[in-house]
Structure formats: structure tokens, C-alpha cells
Coordinates of C-alpha atoms and ligand atoms in Angstrom, one line a residue:
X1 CA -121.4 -45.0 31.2
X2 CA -123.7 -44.6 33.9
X3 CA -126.3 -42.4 34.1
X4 CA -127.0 -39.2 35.8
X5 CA -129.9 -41.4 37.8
X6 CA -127.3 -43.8 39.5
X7 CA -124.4 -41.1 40.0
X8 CA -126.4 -38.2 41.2
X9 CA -130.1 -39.4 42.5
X10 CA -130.4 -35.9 44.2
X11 CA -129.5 -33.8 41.3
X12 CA -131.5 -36.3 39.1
X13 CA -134.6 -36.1 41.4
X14 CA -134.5 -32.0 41.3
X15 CA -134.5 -31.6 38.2
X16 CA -137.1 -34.3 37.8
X17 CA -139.5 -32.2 39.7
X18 CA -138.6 -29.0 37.7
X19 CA -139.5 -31.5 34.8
X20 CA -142.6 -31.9 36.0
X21 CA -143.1 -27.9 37.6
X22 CA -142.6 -27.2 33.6
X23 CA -145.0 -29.7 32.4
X24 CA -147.9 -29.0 35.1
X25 CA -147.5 -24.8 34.9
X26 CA -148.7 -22.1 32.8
X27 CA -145.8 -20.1 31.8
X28 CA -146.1 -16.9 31.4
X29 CA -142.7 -15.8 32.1
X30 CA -142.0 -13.3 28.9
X31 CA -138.2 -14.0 28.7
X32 CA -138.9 -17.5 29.0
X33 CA -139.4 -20.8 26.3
X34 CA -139.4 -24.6 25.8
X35 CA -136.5 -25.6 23.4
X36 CA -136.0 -27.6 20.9
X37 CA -135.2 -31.6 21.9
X38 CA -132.8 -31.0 19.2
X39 CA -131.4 -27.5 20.9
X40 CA -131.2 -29.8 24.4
X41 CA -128.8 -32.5 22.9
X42 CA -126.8 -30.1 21.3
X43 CA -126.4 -28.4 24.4
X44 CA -125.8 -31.6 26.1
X45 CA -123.5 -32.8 24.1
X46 CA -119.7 -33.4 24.0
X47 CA -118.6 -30.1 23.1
X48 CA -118.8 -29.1 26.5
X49 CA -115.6 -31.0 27.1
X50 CA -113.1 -28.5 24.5
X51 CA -112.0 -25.6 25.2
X52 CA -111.8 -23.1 22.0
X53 CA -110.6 -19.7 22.8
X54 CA -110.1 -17.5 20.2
X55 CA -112.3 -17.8 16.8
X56 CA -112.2 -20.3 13.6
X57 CA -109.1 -20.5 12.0
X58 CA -107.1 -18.9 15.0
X59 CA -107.5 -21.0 18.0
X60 CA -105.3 -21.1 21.2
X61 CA -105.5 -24.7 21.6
X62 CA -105.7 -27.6 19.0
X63 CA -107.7 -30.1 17.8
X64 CA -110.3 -27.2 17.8
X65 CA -111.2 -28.3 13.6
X66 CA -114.7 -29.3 14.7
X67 CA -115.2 -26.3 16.9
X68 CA -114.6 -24.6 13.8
X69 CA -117.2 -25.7 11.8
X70 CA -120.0 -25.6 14.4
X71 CA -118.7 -21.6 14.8
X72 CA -118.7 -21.4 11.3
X73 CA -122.0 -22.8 10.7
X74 CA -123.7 -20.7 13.8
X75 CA -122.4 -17.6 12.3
X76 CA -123.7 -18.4 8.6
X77 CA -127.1 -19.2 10.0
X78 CA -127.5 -16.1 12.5
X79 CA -126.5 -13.7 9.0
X80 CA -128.8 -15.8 7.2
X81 CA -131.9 -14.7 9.4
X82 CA -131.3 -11.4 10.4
X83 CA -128.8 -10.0 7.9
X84 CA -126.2 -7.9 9.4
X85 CA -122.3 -7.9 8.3
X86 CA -120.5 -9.2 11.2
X87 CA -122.1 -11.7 13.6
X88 CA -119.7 -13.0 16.7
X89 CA -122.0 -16.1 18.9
X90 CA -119.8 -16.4 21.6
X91 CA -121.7 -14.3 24.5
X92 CA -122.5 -16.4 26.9
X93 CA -125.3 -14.5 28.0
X94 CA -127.0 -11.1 26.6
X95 CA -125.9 -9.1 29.4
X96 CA -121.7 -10.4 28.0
X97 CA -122.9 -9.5 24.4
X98 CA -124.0 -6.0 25.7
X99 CA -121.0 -5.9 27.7
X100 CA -118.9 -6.0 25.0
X101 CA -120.5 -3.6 22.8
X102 CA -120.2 -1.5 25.4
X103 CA -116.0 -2.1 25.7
X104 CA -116.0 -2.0 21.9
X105 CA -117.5 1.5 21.5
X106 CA -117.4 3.4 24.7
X107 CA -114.6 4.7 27.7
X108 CA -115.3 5.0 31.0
X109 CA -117.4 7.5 31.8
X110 CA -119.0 8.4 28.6
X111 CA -122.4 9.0 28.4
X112 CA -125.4 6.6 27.2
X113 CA -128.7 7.4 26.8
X114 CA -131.2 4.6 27.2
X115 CA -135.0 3.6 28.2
X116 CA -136.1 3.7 31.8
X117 CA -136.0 0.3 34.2
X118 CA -138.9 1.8 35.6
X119 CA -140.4 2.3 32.3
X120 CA -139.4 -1.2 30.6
X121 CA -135.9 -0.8 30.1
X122 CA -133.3 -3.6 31.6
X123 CA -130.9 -4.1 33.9
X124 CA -127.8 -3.9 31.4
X125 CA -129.0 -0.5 30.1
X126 CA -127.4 1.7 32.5
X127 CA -128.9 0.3 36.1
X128 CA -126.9 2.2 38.9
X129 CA -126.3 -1.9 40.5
X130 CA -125.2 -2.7 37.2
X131 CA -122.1 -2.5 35.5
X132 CA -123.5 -0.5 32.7
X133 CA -124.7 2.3 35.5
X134 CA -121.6 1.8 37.5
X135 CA -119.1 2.9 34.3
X136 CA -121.1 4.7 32.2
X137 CA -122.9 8.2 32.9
X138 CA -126.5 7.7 32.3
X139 CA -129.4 9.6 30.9
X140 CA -132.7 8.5 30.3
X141 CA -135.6 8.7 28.2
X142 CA -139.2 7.5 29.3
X143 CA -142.9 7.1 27.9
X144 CA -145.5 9.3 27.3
X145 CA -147.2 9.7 30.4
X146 CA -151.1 9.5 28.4
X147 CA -150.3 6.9 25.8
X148 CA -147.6 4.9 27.7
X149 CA -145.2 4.8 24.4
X150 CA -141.9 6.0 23.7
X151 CA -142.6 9.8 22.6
X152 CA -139.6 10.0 19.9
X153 CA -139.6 14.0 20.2
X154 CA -138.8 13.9 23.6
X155 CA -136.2 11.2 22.8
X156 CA -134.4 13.5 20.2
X157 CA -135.1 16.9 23.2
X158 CA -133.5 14.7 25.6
X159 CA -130.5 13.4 23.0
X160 CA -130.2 17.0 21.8
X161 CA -129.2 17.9 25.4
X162 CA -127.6 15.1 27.2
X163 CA -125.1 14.3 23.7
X164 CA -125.1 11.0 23.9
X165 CA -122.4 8.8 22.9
X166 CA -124.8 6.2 22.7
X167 CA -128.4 5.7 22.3
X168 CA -129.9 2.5 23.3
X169 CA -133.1 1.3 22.2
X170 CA -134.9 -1.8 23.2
X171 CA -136.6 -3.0 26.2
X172 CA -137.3 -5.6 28.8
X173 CA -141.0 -4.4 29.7
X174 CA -142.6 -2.7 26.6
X175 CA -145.2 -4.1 24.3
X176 CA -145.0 -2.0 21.2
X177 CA -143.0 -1.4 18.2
X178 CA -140.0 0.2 18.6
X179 CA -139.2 2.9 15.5
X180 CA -135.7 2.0 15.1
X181 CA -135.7 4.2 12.2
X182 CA -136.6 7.2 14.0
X183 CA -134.3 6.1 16.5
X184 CA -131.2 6.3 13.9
X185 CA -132.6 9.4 12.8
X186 CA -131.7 10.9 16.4
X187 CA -128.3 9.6 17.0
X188 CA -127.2 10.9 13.8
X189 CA -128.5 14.1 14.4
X190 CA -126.5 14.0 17.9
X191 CA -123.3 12.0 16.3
X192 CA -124.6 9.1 18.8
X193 CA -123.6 5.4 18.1
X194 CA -127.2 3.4 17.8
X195 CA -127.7 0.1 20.1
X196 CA -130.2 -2.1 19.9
X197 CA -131.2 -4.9 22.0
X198 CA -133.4 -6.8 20.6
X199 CA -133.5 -9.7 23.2
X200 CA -137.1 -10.2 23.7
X201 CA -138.6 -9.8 20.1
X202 CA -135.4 -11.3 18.3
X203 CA -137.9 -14.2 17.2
X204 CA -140.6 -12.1 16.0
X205 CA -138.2 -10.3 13.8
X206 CA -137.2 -13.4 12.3
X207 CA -140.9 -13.8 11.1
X208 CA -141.1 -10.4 10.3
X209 CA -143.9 -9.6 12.3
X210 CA -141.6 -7.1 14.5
X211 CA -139.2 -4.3 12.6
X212 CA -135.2 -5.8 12.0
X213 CA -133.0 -3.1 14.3
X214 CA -130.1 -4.6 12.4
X215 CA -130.1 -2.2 8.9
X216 CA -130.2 0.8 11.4
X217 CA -128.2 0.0 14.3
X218 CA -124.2 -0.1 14.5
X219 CA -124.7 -2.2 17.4
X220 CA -127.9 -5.3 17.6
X221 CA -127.9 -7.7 20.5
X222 CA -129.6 -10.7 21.6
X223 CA -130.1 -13.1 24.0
X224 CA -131.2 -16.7 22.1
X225 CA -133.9 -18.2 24.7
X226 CA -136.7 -16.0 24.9
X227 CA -139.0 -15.8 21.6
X228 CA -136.3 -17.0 19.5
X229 CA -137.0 -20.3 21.6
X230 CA -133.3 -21.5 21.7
X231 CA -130.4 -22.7 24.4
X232 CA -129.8 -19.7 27.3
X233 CA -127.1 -17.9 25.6
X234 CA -126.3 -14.5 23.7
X235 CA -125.1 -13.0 20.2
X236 CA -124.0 -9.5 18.6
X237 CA -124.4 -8.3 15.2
X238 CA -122.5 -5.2 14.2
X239 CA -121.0 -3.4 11.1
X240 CA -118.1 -4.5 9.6
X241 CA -116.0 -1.5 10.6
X242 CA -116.5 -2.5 14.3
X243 CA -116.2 -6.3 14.4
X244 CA -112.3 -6.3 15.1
X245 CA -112.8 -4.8 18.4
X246 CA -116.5 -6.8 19.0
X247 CA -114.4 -9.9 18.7
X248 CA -111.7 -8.5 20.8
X249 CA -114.2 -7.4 23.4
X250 CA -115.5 -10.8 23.8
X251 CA -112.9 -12.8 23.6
X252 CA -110.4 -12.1 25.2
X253 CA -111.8 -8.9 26.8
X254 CA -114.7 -10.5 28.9
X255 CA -114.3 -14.2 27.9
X256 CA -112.3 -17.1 27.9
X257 CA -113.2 -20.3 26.1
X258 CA -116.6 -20.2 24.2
X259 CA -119.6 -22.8 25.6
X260 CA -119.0 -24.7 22.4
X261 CA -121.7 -26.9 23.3
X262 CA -124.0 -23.9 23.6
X263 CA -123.1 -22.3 20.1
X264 CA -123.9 -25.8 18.3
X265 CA -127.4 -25.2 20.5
X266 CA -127.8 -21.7 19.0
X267 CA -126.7 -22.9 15.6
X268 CA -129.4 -25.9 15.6
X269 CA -131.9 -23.0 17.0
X270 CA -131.0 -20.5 14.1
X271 CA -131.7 -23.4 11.9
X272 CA -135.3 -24.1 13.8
X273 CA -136.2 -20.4 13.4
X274 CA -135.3 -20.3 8.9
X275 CA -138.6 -23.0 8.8
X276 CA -142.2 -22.4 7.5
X277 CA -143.3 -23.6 11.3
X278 CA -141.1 -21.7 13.0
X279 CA -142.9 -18.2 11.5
X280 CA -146.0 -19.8 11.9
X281 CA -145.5 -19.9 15.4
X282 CA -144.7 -16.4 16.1
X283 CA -147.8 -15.6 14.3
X284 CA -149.3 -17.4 17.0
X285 CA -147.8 -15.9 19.6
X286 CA -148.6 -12.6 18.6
X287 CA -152.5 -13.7 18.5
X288 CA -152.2 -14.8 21.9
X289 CA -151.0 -12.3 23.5
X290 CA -153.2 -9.9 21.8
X291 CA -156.0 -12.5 22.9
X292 CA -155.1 -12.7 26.2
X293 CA -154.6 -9.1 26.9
X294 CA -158.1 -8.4 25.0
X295 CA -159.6 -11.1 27.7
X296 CA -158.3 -9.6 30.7
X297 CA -159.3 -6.1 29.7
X298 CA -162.8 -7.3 28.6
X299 CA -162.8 -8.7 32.9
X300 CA -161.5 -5.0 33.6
X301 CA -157.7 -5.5 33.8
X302 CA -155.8 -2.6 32.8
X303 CA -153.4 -3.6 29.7
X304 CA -150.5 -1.0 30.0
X305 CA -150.6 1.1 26.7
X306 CA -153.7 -0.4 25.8
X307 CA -152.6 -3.5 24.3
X308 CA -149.9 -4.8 22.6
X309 CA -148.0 -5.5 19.1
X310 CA -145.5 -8.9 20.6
X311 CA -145.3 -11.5 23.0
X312 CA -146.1 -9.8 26.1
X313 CA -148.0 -7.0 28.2
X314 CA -148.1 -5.4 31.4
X315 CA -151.6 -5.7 33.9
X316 CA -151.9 -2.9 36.0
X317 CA -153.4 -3.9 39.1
X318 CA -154.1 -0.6 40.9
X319 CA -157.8 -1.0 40.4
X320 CA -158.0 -4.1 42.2
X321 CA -156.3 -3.2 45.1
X322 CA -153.4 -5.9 44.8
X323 CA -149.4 -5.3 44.2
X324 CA -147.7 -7.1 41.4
X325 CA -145.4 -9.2 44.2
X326 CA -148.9 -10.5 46.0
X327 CA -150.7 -11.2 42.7
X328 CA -147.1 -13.0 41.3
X329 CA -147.8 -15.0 44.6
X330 CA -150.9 -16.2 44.7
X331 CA -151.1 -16.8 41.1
X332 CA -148.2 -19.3 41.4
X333 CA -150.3 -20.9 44.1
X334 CA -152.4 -22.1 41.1
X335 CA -149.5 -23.0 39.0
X336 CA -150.0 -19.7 36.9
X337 CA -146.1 -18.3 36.5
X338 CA -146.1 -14.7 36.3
X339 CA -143.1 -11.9 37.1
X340 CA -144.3 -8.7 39.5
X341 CA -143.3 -6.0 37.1
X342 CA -143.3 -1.8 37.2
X343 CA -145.7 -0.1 35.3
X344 CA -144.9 3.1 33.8
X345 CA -144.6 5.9 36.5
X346 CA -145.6 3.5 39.3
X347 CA -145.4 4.8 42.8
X348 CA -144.2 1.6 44.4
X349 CA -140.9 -0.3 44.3
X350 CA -139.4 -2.9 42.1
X351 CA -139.7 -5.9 45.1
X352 CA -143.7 -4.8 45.4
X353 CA -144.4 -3.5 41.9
X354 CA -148.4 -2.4 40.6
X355 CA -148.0 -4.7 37.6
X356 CA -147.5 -8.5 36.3
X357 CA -145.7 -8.8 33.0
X358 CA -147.3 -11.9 31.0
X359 CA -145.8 -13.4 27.9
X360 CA -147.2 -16.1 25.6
X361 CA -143.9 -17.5 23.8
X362 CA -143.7 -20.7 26.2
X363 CA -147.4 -21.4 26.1
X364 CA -147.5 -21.4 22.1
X365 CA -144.9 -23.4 22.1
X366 CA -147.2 -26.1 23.8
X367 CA -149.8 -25.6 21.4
X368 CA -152.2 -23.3 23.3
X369 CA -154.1 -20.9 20.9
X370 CA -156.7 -18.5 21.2
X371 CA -159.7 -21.1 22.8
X372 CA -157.0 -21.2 25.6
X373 CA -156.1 -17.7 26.1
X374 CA -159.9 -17.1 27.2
X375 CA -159.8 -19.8 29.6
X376 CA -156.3 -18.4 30.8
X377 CA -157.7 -15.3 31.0
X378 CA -160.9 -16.3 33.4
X379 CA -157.9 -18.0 35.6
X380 CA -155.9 -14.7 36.3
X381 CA -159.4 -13.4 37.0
X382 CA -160.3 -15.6 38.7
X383 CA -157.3 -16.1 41.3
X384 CA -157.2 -12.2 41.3
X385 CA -160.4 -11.2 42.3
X386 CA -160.3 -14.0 45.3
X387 CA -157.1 -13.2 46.6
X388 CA -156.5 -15.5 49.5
X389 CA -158.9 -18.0 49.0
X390 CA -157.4 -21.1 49.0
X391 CA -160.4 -22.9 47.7
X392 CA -160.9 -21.1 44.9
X393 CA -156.7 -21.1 44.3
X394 CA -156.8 -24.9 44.6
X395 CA -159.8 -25.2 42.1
X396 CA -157.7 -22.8 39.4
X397 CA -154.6 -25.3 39.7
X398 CA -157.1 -28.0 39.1
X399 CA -158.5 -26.5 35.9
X400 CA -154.7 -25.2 34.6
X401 CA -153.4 -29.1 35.3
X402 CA -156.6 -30.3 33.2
X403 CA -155.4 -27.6 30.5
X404 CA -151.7 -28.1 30.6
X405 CA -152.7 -32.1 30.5
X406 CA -153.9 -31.7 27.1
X407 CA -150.7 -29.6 25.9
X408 CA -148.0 -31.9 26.7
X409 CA -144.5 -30.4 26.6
X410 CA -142.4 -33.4 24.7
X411 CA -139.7 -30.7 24.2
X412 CA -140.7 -29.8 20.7
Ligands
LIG501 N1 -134.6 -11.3 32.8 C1 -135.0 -11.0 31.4 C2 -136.4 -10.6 31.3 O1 -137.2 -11.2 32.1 O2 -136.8 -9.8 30.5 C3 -134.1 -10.1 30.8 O3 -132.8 -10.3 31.0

């Protein structure tokens, strides 16, 4: 066979330099990871040839008795780390998997209640662009203006008035522990269904160090890539008494045939995330980002909230006179990879932004602990307070390359 080099040298040679963007950068993309070599040749493997629709057992097509067992042995592994009686791994992505919960519990027009974009919420949680906006009638709940945390008394005033159907909880941009108790507390008190998306910290639940939505929440989704350090891909937990119409919902409601290839990647990452070194690593993770965020307040950063309990944080940057999109910019000059991001009750718009959003899952994956997270620290700095100085920019990406030189990323 030949190889991707001789059939494609374009194709080959761009993703050769992405190769390379990954191995020279600091990532500090919060939704984003290094896999697994194992996860990649999964992924790339022959499954991506056979089609499967439907589920084990009850296929559409034949010669699906492999595509069984790699479905079967996803699902096992998923219940084995974070409980939950029904499990379907077929979303391709987590905005399918929250699709379908949607479809499964909700009509047209009924009315969700759910976190903020502006405050740290996401795009699938009831965006007006989005699907979940454009179907659903939307109410939402905020932060505490002082402490920048989710105030669970105005939760239950705003649930108590807006009757929910459902409540969502779970977030794109928000650094602390989520009280999913509390949170179940209030739907049943409104007769709400409870939805959790636990996409960023799904990895950090698996070590414990974040609380499991999944005894609380009819409804727990997840996307696989992010801490959980697996293929790009999504999965649902539910109850029992709802997985008939999950499994409907995804297949064949949204979906057709299932990325086979992808649910042997998430089943060799479910497996990566039951071991010793695996937990070990979130631990890690955790003391990073508190160590980072410490570091850039100590240079006089504002961390969002104060600090933070998981992978990531928001900077606010309003005291040093730079939007989110410029400081995104600039630090990318010096091979720093950061997203612009809203901060609570910002007065600017989501394309300029008064805040970055930093994550440390893909740099712990290279090996980077808290030594680093200083020296990471003095480079935001750094490139911040000399915005538009190229010399200084081009010194930063000297120093990051000499960092990132002695992390190698040999896909893990
Ligand atoms: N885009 C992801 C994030 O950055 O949080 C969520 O889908």
C-alpha cells in the first residue's frame, strides 16, 4: 500500500507542519489534548471502512460481529468509570450527544433553563445561532456579580419562575465546582428534568478530583477530547427509563452509521483513563492550573473568581488596557495558544472579548509541572505587558521553543 506521503504530498506536508505547530506550541486551549498513540491508531484504523447502523445485536447491515464487540466493550468501560445505567457512545460529537438528549426529553418549544454564554455557558445550551436556542425557549441563570460563581438561590428564584422543563448545568468557561446536588435539588422542586454536561471536567471526574453529575442527573454528557484526553467524539449517560428513546434519538433520529473507528478510540481512551497514571495526571493538571493562575495573579492578572478548582481559568485583562482578541493575537506570535474568552458581565463582544481562557490539560500531558507553570507565567507577562513589540515577542517564542524542546510530545 502506499503511503499517505506518495499519494497525497500536500495533505501529507499540512499536516506535517501542524505536527510540528503542536510540538513547538504552548497549548493552552482548555477544550484541547494530546491523545494517546494508542487512541490515534484506533482511530486510524480499519473500522472506518464499515458501516454499523443501529446498535449490538441489531444491526442494519452484516458482517457488523466485530463492530459489536468494540460497542460492547466501549460501553462496559464508559459504566465502569463513571457509573450510570445506560451509556450509548455513538455521538459523534458532544454537541450530537446533547442534541439527542434534547430530542429524547423535550418538544419544540419547551423551555430550558441553562447557564449564560456570556457567563461560561456553551454554545449547545440554548445559543439563539444554535439549534438549542432556535427550538427551545430559553431562560437563563448567571453568576454572582461579587464572587463570580453560580449563586444556587437565584438558580432556584429564577427556576421557580421560568418552570423549566429542563435545567442544565455545566459550562464551557467556569472554573469552579459545580453543586450538582443542589442543582437536583431545584429541578425537583420545579418538576424539571436535570442535564449535565460535563464535557470539560469529564476527566477530572474520573480521578475524582471534580463531583460525578451522573448519580443526580437524568441526563450526563460528554465530549471525549478535552480532559478525558481521548479521540474528538461524544457520549451520553442516562437512566434506564430513558435509554429507549436516547438510543432512538441518536440513531436513527440524528445519525446514521456510527464512526466505528472512533468508538474503538473512545473505548481504548476509557481504558487509558481506569489507570493509576491516568489519575495521577489530573492531579497534575489541577496543580497547574492552580499554579499558573496563582503566577499570573502574583504579576497582577486578574483570575476571574479568584482562582480556580479544574483545568482552566479566565484572565481578565481590563487592567491592562488589552482585549482578549489582541492578547489571543499577540500571544500566538510567541507560540503561546490561547482562546479570547468573555468574562462575566463584560461590556465587549464575543469577536473582542476582556478575557483569555487558559487550560493546562494539553501541557500536563507533555510533562510540564509546576517549575514550568512559573516560567509560563512570566511569558504571558511578558508578551502582555509589551504588546507589539516584536523583539520582545520573538525572544518569548525563543524561550517557549527551548521549553517545549525539553517536553517532547511522542503522542503519549
Ligand atoms: N469549543 C469547546 C470549548 O472550547 O470549550 C466546547 O465545545
Amino acid at each position: 500500500m502506499k503511503s499517505l506521503r506518495e499519494v497525497d504530498p500536500k495533505v501529507y506536508g499540512i499536516i506535517k507542519k501542524e505536527e510540528k505547530r503542536q510540538e513547538n506550541n504552548l497549548e493552552l486551549i482548555a477544550s484541547e489534548n494530546f491523545t494517546s498513540s494508542a487512541v490515534l491508531e484506533a482511530q486510524g484504523s480499519c473500522l472506518t471502512n464499515k458501516y454499523a447502523e443501529g446498535y449490538s445485536g441489531r444491526r442494519w447491515y452484516d458482517g457488523c460481529e466485530f463492530m459489536d464487540d468494540i460497542e460492547t466493550l466501549a460501553i462496559k468501560r464508559a459504566k465502569k468509570i463513571f457509573g450510570g445505567e445506560h451509556v450509548n457512545v455513538q455521538p459523534h460529537s458532544g454537541s450530537q450527544a446533547n442534541m439527542a438528549v434534547y430530542f429524547a426529553a423535550l418538544d419544540v418549544g419547551d423551555r430550558i433553563l441553562a447557564l449564560d454564554l456570556a457567563c461560561g455557558g456553551h454554545l449547545t445550551h440554548g445559543h439563539r445561532h444554535n439549534f438549542s436556542g432556535r427550538l427551545y425557549d430559553v431562560a437563563c441563570y448567571g453568576l454572582d456579580n461579587k464572587t463570580e460563581m453560580i449563586d444556587y438561590d437565584e438558580v432556584l428564584k429564577l427556576a421557580r419562575s421560568h418552570k423549566p422543563k429542563m435545567i442544565l448545568a455545566g459550562a464551557s468557561a467556569y472554573s469552579r465546582k459545580i453543586d450538582f446536588k443542589k442543582f437536583r435539588k431545584i429541578a425537583d422542586e420545579v418538576g424539571a428534568y436535570l442535564f449535565v454536561d460535563m464535557a470539560h471536567v469529564a476527566g477530572l471526574v474520573v480521578a475524582g478530583l471534580y463531583p460525578s453529575p451522573v448519580p443526580y442527573a437524568e441526563f450526563v454528557t460528554s465530549t471525549t477530547h478535552k480532559t478525558l484526553r481521548g479521540p474528538r467524539s461524544g457520549f451520553i449517560i442516562c437512566k434506564n427509563k430513558f435509554a429507549k428513546r436516547i438510543d432512538m434519538q441518536v440513531f436513527p433520529g440524528i445519525q446514521g452509521g456510527p464512526l466505528m473507528h472512533v468508538v474503538a478510540a473512545k473505548a481504548v481512551a476509557f481504558k487509558e483513563a481506569c489507570s493509576a497514571a491516568f489519575k495521577k495526571y489530573q492531579h497534575q493538571v489541577v496543580k497547574n492550573a492552580k499554579t499558573l493562575a496563582d503566577n499570573l495573579e502574583k504579576k497582577g492578572l486578574r483570575i476571574v473568581s479568584g482562582g480556580t478548582d479544574t483545568h482552566l481559568f479566565l484572565v481578565d485583562l481590563q487592567n491592562r488596557n488589552i482585549s482578549g482578541a489582541d492578547a489571543a493575537i499577540c500571544l500566538d506570535r510567541a507560540d503561546i495558544t490561547v482562546n479570547k474568552n468573555l468574562i462575566p458581565f463584560d461590556s465587549t463582544s464575543a469577536t473582542i472579548t476582556s478575557g483569555i481562557r487558559l487550560g493546562t490539560a494539553a501541557i500536563t500531558t507533555r510533562g510540564m509541572k509546576e517549575k514550568e507553570m512559573e516560567k509560563i507565567a512570566e511569558f504571558i507577562d511578558c508578551v502582555l505587558s509589551s504588546y507589539g513589540d516584536d523583539k520582545i515577542c520573538n525572544r518569548i517564542k525563543r524561550e517557549v521553543l527551548k521549553l517545549t524542546n525539553k517536553f517532547p510530545l511522542h503522542n503519549k
